[in-house]
Amino acid sequence: MIAFDLPTAYFIAGILYVVMPITVGLLLRKDSTGTVLPWCAGGVVFGMSLVLLGSRKHLPYWASYPLANGLLFAGTALRATALRLALGRPLHKRWLALACVAFVGVYESLNAVSPIARFIWGSGVASATLIWLGFLAKDVHRRDQSFSAIWVSRVYLALGGVLALRALIAATGWEDPDVLSLNPLSVLMVLFGVLAAIVGNLGFMGIFLERLSRTNLEQATQQARQEEAARLGDQIAQLDRRRSVGEIAASL
């Protein structure tokens, strides 16, 4: 039986998170809505955090703890910003930067209290941000009736739920407060992370393409209406000319 190596799994998931958003960004490079850039940047940042987490045994504390968790939060927040832009509810960059600084500051201050408190803070905030991202995708589904958005919502809600459960169990003392602690929830969290990397990026591309198709359909419908109105106008003008000729002939 092959043993499950958690650091390697984090590393693979991180590479997947980096590669797929870059691919999506290249495919949707003609985007004019401004939503693709924060989504893809968020995926790359999130992937870098997973690589740092997976390489924790070989990295200094500042890189594998505060930096890795800060990037995890920032990556999810950037993706949430992309969905807010898609919904017409932009998030100011200053508030996003302040939130990231505050998250890392509290994370570091809790390090002096206990590793459990630090782990609960990091996992709890990351879980809340992922769930927020899932509900934003749900709002996109409600507004646009997007089939792709509902899958994005489900996968991120599931990932956020597993992470919240992991933090809750660590708070009770049943599991070690470490992301590299091998247990069924850690394995499930990595699997959902890989699933989110695939479904999330494909789903976002689907949202974009669905919106593009809907816009093209609306433009084609509007153009058809304009052409029909112009054709009817020409017919009315022609009938009016005939009536005028008939009136002149009758007068003569």
mmCIF file of C-alpha atoms in Angstrom:
data_model
loop_
_atom_site.group_PDB
_atom_site.id
_atom_site.type_symbol
_atom_site.label_atom_id
_atom_site.label_comp_id
_atom_site.label_asym_id
_atom_site.label_seq_id
_atom_site.Cartn_x
_atom_site.Cartn_y
_atom_site.Cartn_z
ATOM 1 C CA MET A 1 0.000 0.000 0.000
ATOM 2 C CA ILE A 2 1.377 3.435 -0.958
ATOM 3 C CA ALA A 3 1.538 5.895 1.950
ATOM 4 C CA PHE A 4 -0.119 9.290 1.511
ATOM 5 C CA ASP A 5 2.556 11.984 1.766
ATOM 6 C CA LEU A 6 0.804 15.176 2.854
ATOM 7 C CA PRO A 7 3.616 17.677 2.035
ATOM 8 C CA THR A 8 3.870 16.259 -1.491
ATOM 9 C CA ALA A 9 0.094 16.503 -1.876
ATOM 10 C CA TYR A 10 0.182 20.169 -0.808
ATOM 11 C CA PHE A 11 2.996 20.819 -3.262
ATOM 12 C CA ILE A 12 1.120 19.184 -6.160
ATOM 13 C CA ALA A 13 -2.093 21.038 -5.304
ATOM 14 C CA GLY A 14 -0.143 24.301 -5.161
ATOM 15 C CA ILE A 15 1.433 23.739 -8.585
ATOM 16 C CA LEU A 16 -2.010 22.938 -9.972
ATOM 17 C CA TYR A 17 -3.372 26.156 -8.476
ATOM 18 C CA VAL A 18 -0.575 28.129 -10.142
ATOM 19 C CA VAL A 19 -0.771 26.499 -13.591
ATOM 20 C CA MET A 20 -4.547 26.461 -14.105
ATOM 21 C CA PRO A 21 -5.195 30.192 -13.426
ATOM 22 C CA ILE A 22 -2.362 31.122 -15.786
ATOM 23 C CA THR A 23 -3.986 28.948 -18.455
ATOM 24 C CA VAL A 24 -7.392 30.524 -17.819
ATOM 25 C CA GLY A 25 -5.831 33.991 -17.973
ATOM 26 C CA LEU A 26 -4.254 33.249 -21.347
ATOM 27 C CA LEU A 27 -7.540 31.899 -22.720
ATOM 28 C CA LEU A 28 -9.518 34.891 -21.458
ATOM 29 C CA ARG A 29 -6.856 37.538 -22.102
ATOM 30 C CA LYS A 30 -9.308 39.651 -24.134
ATOM 31 C CA ASP A 31 -11.476 40.230 -21.064
ATOM 32 C CA SER A 32 -12.669 43.816 -20.734
ATOM 33 C CA THR A 33 -14.648 43.428 -17.487
ATOM 34 C CA GLY A 34 -11.611 43.372 -15.185
ATOM 35 C CA THR A 35 -12.681 40.173 -13.419
ATOM 36 C CA VAL A 36 -10.184 37.748 -14.952
ATOM 37 C CA LEU A 37 -7.024 39.396 -13.570
ATOM 38 C CA PRO A 38 -7.937 39.266 -9.828
ATOM 39 C CA TRP A 39 -9.316 35.745 -10.205
ATOM 40 C CA CYS A 40 -6.166 34.398 -11.850
ATOM 41 C CA ALA A 41 -3.853 36.390 -9.563
ATOM 42 C CA GLY A 42 -5.741 35.020 -6.568
ATOM 43 C CA GLY A 43 -5.287 31.472 -7.822
ATOM 44 C CA VAL A 44 -1.545 31.937 -8.305
ATOM 45 C CA VAL A 45 -1.153 33.490 -4.838
ATOM 46 C CA PHE A 46 -3.220 30.698 -3.280
ATOM 47 C CA GLY A 47 -1.082 28.103 -5.062
ATOM 48 C CA MET A 48 2.120 29.726 -3.796
ATOM 49 C CA SER A 49 0.789 29.476 -0.241
ATOM 50 C CA LEU A 50 0.137 25.747 -0.660
ATOM 51 C CA VAL A 51 3.669 25.232 -2.018
ATOM 52 C CA LEU A 52 5.077 27.041 1.030
ATOM 53 C CA LEU A 53 2.910 24.966 3.369
ATOM 54 C CA GLY A 54 4.037 21.751 1.720
ATOM 55 C CA SER A 55 7.688 22.810 1.986
ATOM 56 C CA ARG A 56 7.419 23.800 5.655
ATOM 57 C CA LYS A 57 10.094 21.339 6.817
ATOM 58 C CA HIS A 58 12.659 22.968 4.541
ATOM 59 C CA LEU A 59 11.752 26.640 5.029
ATOM 60 C CA PRO A 60 12.229 29.175 7.827
ATOM 61 C CA TYR A 61 9.353 30.065 10.137
ATOM 62 C CA TRP A 62 8.501 33.400 8.488
ATOM 63 C CA ALA A 63 8.042 31.780 5.050
ATOM 64 C CA SER A 64 6.074 28.673 6.031
ATOM 65 C CA TYR A 65 3.812 30.222 8.700
ATOM 66 C CA PRO A 66 2.927 33.953 8.473
ATOM 67 C CA LEU A 67 3.789 34.358 4.784
ATOM 68 C CA ALA A 68 2.099 31.111 3.714
ATOM 69 C CA ASN A 69 -1.083 31.837 5.676
ATOM 70 C CA GLY A 70 -1.108 35.459 4.565
ATOM 71 C CA LEU A 71 -0.910 34.386 0.918
ATOM 72 C CA LEU A 72 -3.674 31.838 1.543
ATOM 73 C CA PHE A 73 -5.969 34.572 2.824
ATOM 74 C CA ALA A 74 -4.933 37.068 0.117
ATOM 75 C CA GLY A 75 -5.468 34.560 -2.698
ATOM 76 C CA THR A 76 -8.992 33.720 -1.569
ATOM 77 C CA ALA A 77 -9.803 37.405 -1.023
ATOM 78 C CA LEU A 78 -8.605 38.262 -4.538
ATOM 79 C CA ARG A 79 -10.900 35.627 -6.003
ATOM 80 C CA ALA A 80 -13.774 36.982 -3.936
ATOM 81 C CA THR A 81 -12.932 40.433 -5.319
ATOM 82 C CA ALA A 82 -13.225 39.043 -8.855
ATOM 83 C CA LEU A 83 -16.706 37.683 -8.166
ATOM 84 C CA ARG A 84 -17.743 40.968 -6.533
ATOM 85 C CA LEU A 85 -16.641 42.740 -9.712
ATOM 86 C CA ALA A 86 -18.731 40.295 -11.729
ATOM 87 C CA LEU A 87 -21.701 41.200 -9.517
ATOM 88 C CA GLY A 88 -21.067 44.923 -9.880
ATOM 89 C CA ARG A 89 -19.977 45.271 -6.232
ATOM 90 C CA PRO A 90 -16.265 46.159 -6.439
ATOM 91 C CA LEU A 91 -14.076 45.919 -3.330
ATOM 92 C CA HIS A 92 -11.580 48.722 -2.772
ATOM 93 C CA LYS A 93 -7.963 47.586 -3.018
ATOM 94 C CA ARG A 94 -7.032 49.545 0.102
ATOM 95 C CA TRP A 95 -9.488 47.595 2.238
ATOM 96 C CA LEU A 96 -8.169 44.335 0.823
ATOM 97 C CA ALA A 97 -4.570 45.280 1.667
ATOM 98 C CA LEU A 98 -5.567 46.366 5.193
ATOM 99 C CA ALA A 99 -7.426 43.095 5.736
ATOM 100 C CA CYS A 100 -4.341 41.085 4.720
ATOM 101 C CA VAL A 101 -2.073 43.091 7.045
ATOM 102 C CA ALA A 102 -4.553 42.741 9.916
ATOM 103 C CA PHE A 103 -4.840 38.995 9.367
ATOM 104 C CA VAL A 104 -1.062 38.466 9.471
ATOM 105 C CA GLY A 105 -0.724 40.807 12.460
ATOM 106 C CA VAL A 106 -3.267 38.894 14.530
ATOM 107 C CA TYR A 107 -1.745 35.591 13.378
ATOM 108 C CA GLU A 108 1.686 36.634 14.617
ATOM 109 C CA SER A 109 0.369 38.028 17.903
ATOM 110 C CA LEU A 110 -1.413 34.742 18.627
ATOM 111 C CA ASN A 111 1.863 32.912 18.088
ATOM 112 C CA ALA A 112 2.935 34.208 21.494
ATOM 113 C CA VAL A 113 -0.275 32.874 23.057
ATOM 114 C CA SER A 114 -0.387 29.287 21.807
ATOM 115 C CA PRO A 115 -0.017 27.305 18.565
ATOM 116 C CA ILE A 116 -3.632 26.173 18.903
ATOM 117 C CA ALA A 117 -4.942 29.760 18.986
ATOM 118 C CA ARG A 118 -2.774 30.639 15.994
ATOM 119 C CA PHE A 119 -4.022 27.598 14.055
ATOM 120 C CA ILE A 120 -7.673 28.280 14.898
ATOM 121 C CA TRP A 121 -7.335 31.916 13.772
ATOM 122 C CA GLY A 122 -5.623 31.035 10.501
ATOM 123 C CA SER A 123 -7.927 28.143 9.641
ATOM 124 C CA GLY A 124 -11.070 29.932 10.832
ATOM 125 C CA VAL A 125 -10.473 33.086 8.790
ATOM 126 C CA ALA A 126 -9.439 31.059 5.721
ATOM 127 C CA SER A 127 -12.589 28.947 6.104
ATOM 128 C CA ALA A 128 -14.805 32.041 6.426
ATOM 129 C CA THR A 129 -13.216 33.588 3.318
ATOM 130 C CA LEU A 130 -13.716 30.398 1.294
ATOM 131 C CA ILE A 131 -17.367 30.193 2.395
ATOM 132 C CA TRP A 132 -17.789 33.875 1.479
ATOM 133 C CA LEU A 133 -16.365 33.066 -1.950
ATOM 134 C CA GLY A 134 -18.856 30.204 -2.281
ATOM 135 C CA PHE A 135 -21.813 32.460 -1.469
ATOM 136 C CA LEU A 136 -20.608 35.088 -3.948
ATOM 137 C CA ALA A 137 -20.575 32.405 -6.653
ATOM 138 C CA LYS A 138 -24.096 31.515 -5.536
ATOM 139 C CA ASP A 139 -25.143 35.145 -6.038
ATOM 140 C CA VAL A 140 -23.692 35.015 -9.558
ATOM 141 C CA HIS A 141 -25.782 31.891 -10.190
ATOM 142 C CA ARG A 142 -28.955 33.605 -8.920
ATOM 143 C CA ARG A 143 -28.409 36.688 -11.054
ATOM 144 C CA ASP A 144 -27.221 35.078 -14.273
ATOM 145 C CA GLN A 145 -28.708 31.568 -13.901
ATOM 146 C CA SER A 146 -25.182 30.311 -14.545
ATOM 147 C CA PHE A 147 -24.729 26.543 -14.412
ATOM 148 C CA SER A 148 -20.980 26.983 -13.973
ATOM 149 C CA ALA A 149 -21.358 29.374 -11.014
ATOM 150 C CA ILE A 150 -23.296 26.837 -8.940
ATOM 151 C CA TRP A 151 -20.444 24.331 -9.256
ATOM 152 C CA VAL A 152 -17.926 26.986 -8.203
ATOM 153 C CA SER A 153 -20.141 27.738 -5.219
ATOM 154 C CA ARG A 154 -20.447 24.103 -4.183
ATOM 155 C CA VAL A 155 -16.763 23.272 -4.367
ATOM 156 C CA TYR A 156 -15.688 26.310 -2.337
ATOM 157 C CA LEU A 157 -18.428 25.864 0.245
ATOM 158 C CA ALA A 158 -17.305 22.251 0.671
ATOM 159 C CA LEU A 159 -13.644 23.236 1.020
ATOM 160 C CA GLY A 160 -14.505 25.968 3.522
ATOM 161 C CA GLY A 161 -16.667 23.550 5.513
ATOM 162 C CA VAL A 162 -13.915 20.938 5.748
ATOM 163 C CA LEU A 163 -11.400 23.571 6.842
ATOM 164 C CA ALA A 164 -13.823 24.872 9.497
ATOM 165 C CA LEU A 165 -14.344 21.344 10.810
ATOM 166 C CA ARG A 166 -10.575 20.838 10.899
ATOM 167 C CA ALA A 167 -10.177 24.008 12.995
ATOM 168 C CA LEU A 168 -12.995 22.941 15.331
ATOM 169 C CA ILE A 169 -11.450 19.526 15.954
ATOM 170 C CA ALA A 170 -8.048 21.120 16.581
ATOM 171 C CA ALA A 171 -9.694 23.459 19.100
ATOM 172 C CA THR A 172 -11.023 20.497 21.059
ATOM 173 C CA GLY A 173 -7.541 19.021 21.284
ATOM 174 C CA TRP A 174 -8.374 15.848 19.354
ATOM 175 C CA GLU A 175 -5.876 16.630 16.572
ATOM 176 C CA ASP A 176 -2.547 18.444 16.347
ATOM 177 C CA PRO A 177 -2.842 22.123 15.314
ATOM 178 C CA ASP A 178 -0.726 21.642 12.208
ATOM 179 C CA VAL A 179 -1.741 21.524 8.552
ATOM 180 C CA LEU A 180 0.871 18.814 7.961
ATOM 181 C CA SER A 181 -0.631 16.560 10.618
ATOM 182 C CA LEU A 182 -1.791 13.462 8.734
ATOM 183 C CA ASN A 183 -5.410 12.552 9.510
ATOM 184 C CA PRO A 184 -8.572 11.859 7.473
ATOM 185 C CA LEU A 185 -9.677 15.515 7.520
ATOM 186 C CA SER A 186 -6.283 16.702 6.281
ATOM 187 C CA VAL A 187 -6.429 14.236 3.399
ATOM 188 C CA LEU A 188 -10.004 15.298 2.628
ATOM 189 C CA MET A 189 -8.958 18.950 2.742
ATOM 190 C CA VAL A 190 -6.187 18.368 0.204
ATOM 191 C CA LEU A 191 -8.529 16.411 -2.077
ATOM 192 C CA PHE A 192 -11.122 19.185 -1.954
ATOM 193 C CA GLY A 193 -8.322 21.685 -2.606
ATOM 194 C CA VAL A 194 -7.336 19.846 -5.785
ATOM 195 C CA LEU A 195 -11.008 19.632 -6.781
ATOM 196 C CA ALA A 196 -11.420 23.363 -6.155
ATOM 197 C CA ALA A 197 -8.374 24.082 -8.322
ATOM 198 C CA ILE A 198 -9.918 22.187 -11.240
ATOM 199 C CA VAL A 199 -13.636 22.902 -10.853
ATOM 200 C CA GLY A 200 -13.094 26.474 -9.653
ATOM 201 C CA ASN A 201 -11.029 27.545 -12.645
ATOM 202 C CA LEU A 202 -13.104 25.673 -15.216
ATOM 203 C CA GLY A 203 -16.258 27.012 -13.571
ATOM 204 C CA PHE A 204 -14.988 30.592 -13.674
ATOM 205 C CA MET A 205 -14.132 30.205 -17.347
ATOM 206 C CA GLY A 206 -17.635 28.801 -17.854
ATOM 207 C CA ILE A 207 -19.165 31.843 -16.108
ATOM 208 C CA PHE A 208 -17.196 34.150 -18.397
ATOM 209 C CA LEU A 209 -18.122 32.220 -21.554
ATOM 210 C CA GLU A 210 -21.783 31.982 -20.550
ATOM 211 C CA ARG A 211 -21.878 35.728 -19.990
ATOM 212 C CA LEU A 212 -20.122 36.327 -23.322
ATOM 213 C CA SER A 213 -22.627 34.081 -25.125
ATOM 214 C CA ARG A 214 -25.522 35.849 -23.417
ATOM 215 C CA THR A 215 -24.122 39.249 -24.394
ATOM 216 C CA ASN A 216 -23.663 38.153 -28.010
ATOM 217 C CA LEU A 217 -27.217 36.793 -28.055
ATOM 218 C CA GLU A 218 -28.611 40.056 -26.682
ATOM 219 C CA GLN A 219 -26.630 42.054 -29.244
ATOM 220 C CA ALA A 220 -27.834 39.793 -32.061
ATOM 221 C CA THR A 221 -31.431 40.117 -30.854
ATOM 222 C CA GLN A 222 -31.142 43.891 -30.625
ATOM 223 C CA GLN A 223 -29.597 44.062 -34.094
ATOM 224 C CA ALA A 224 -32.389 41.871 -35.478
ATOM 225 C CA ARG A 225 -34.984 44.162 -33.909
ATOM 226 C CA GLN A 226 -33.299 47.211 -35.373
ATOM 227 C CA GLU A 227 -33.152 45.601 -38.808
ATOM 228 C CA GLU A 228 -36.814 44.584 -38.538
ATOM 229 C CA ALA A 229 -37.777 48.099 -37.467
ATOM 230 C CA ALA A 230 -35.808 49.559 -40.394
ATOM 231 C CA ARG A 231 -37.463 47.128 -42.815
ATOM 232 C CA LEU A 232 -40.938 47.999 -41.519
ATOM 233 C CA GLY A 233 -40.067 51.687 -41.760
ATOM 234 C CA ASP A 234 -39.090 51.255 -45.393
ATOM 235 C CA GLN A 235 -42.349 49.409 -46.098
ATOM 236 C CA ILE A 236 -44.394 52.122 -44.415
ATOM 237 C CA ALA A 237 -42.551 54.832 -46.355
ATOM 238 C CA GLN A 238 -43.142 52.924 -49.596
ATOM 239 C CA LEU A 239 -46.856 52.523 -48.833
ATOM 240 C CA ASP A 240 -47.055 56.193 -47.939
ATOM 241 C CA ARG A 241 -45.496 57.142 -51.283
ATOM 242 C CA ARG A 242 -47.940 54.912 -53.136
ATOM 243 C CA ARG A 243 -50.838 56.476 -51.276
ATOM 244 C CA SER A 244 -49.563 59.937 -52.170
ATOM 245 C CA VAL A 245 -49.285 58.959 -55.858
ATOM 246 C CA GLY A 246 -52.800 57.520 -55.716
ATOM 247 C CA GLU A 247 -54.184 60.720 -54.216
ATOM 248 C CA ILE A 248 -52.476 62.816 -56.918
ATOM 249 C CA ALA A 249 -53.833 60.521 -59.651
ATOM 250 C CA ALA A 250 -57.339 60.763 -58.187
ATOM 251 C CA SER A 251 -57.094 64.555 -58.087
ATOM 252 C CA LEU A 252 -56.037 64.670 -61.713
#
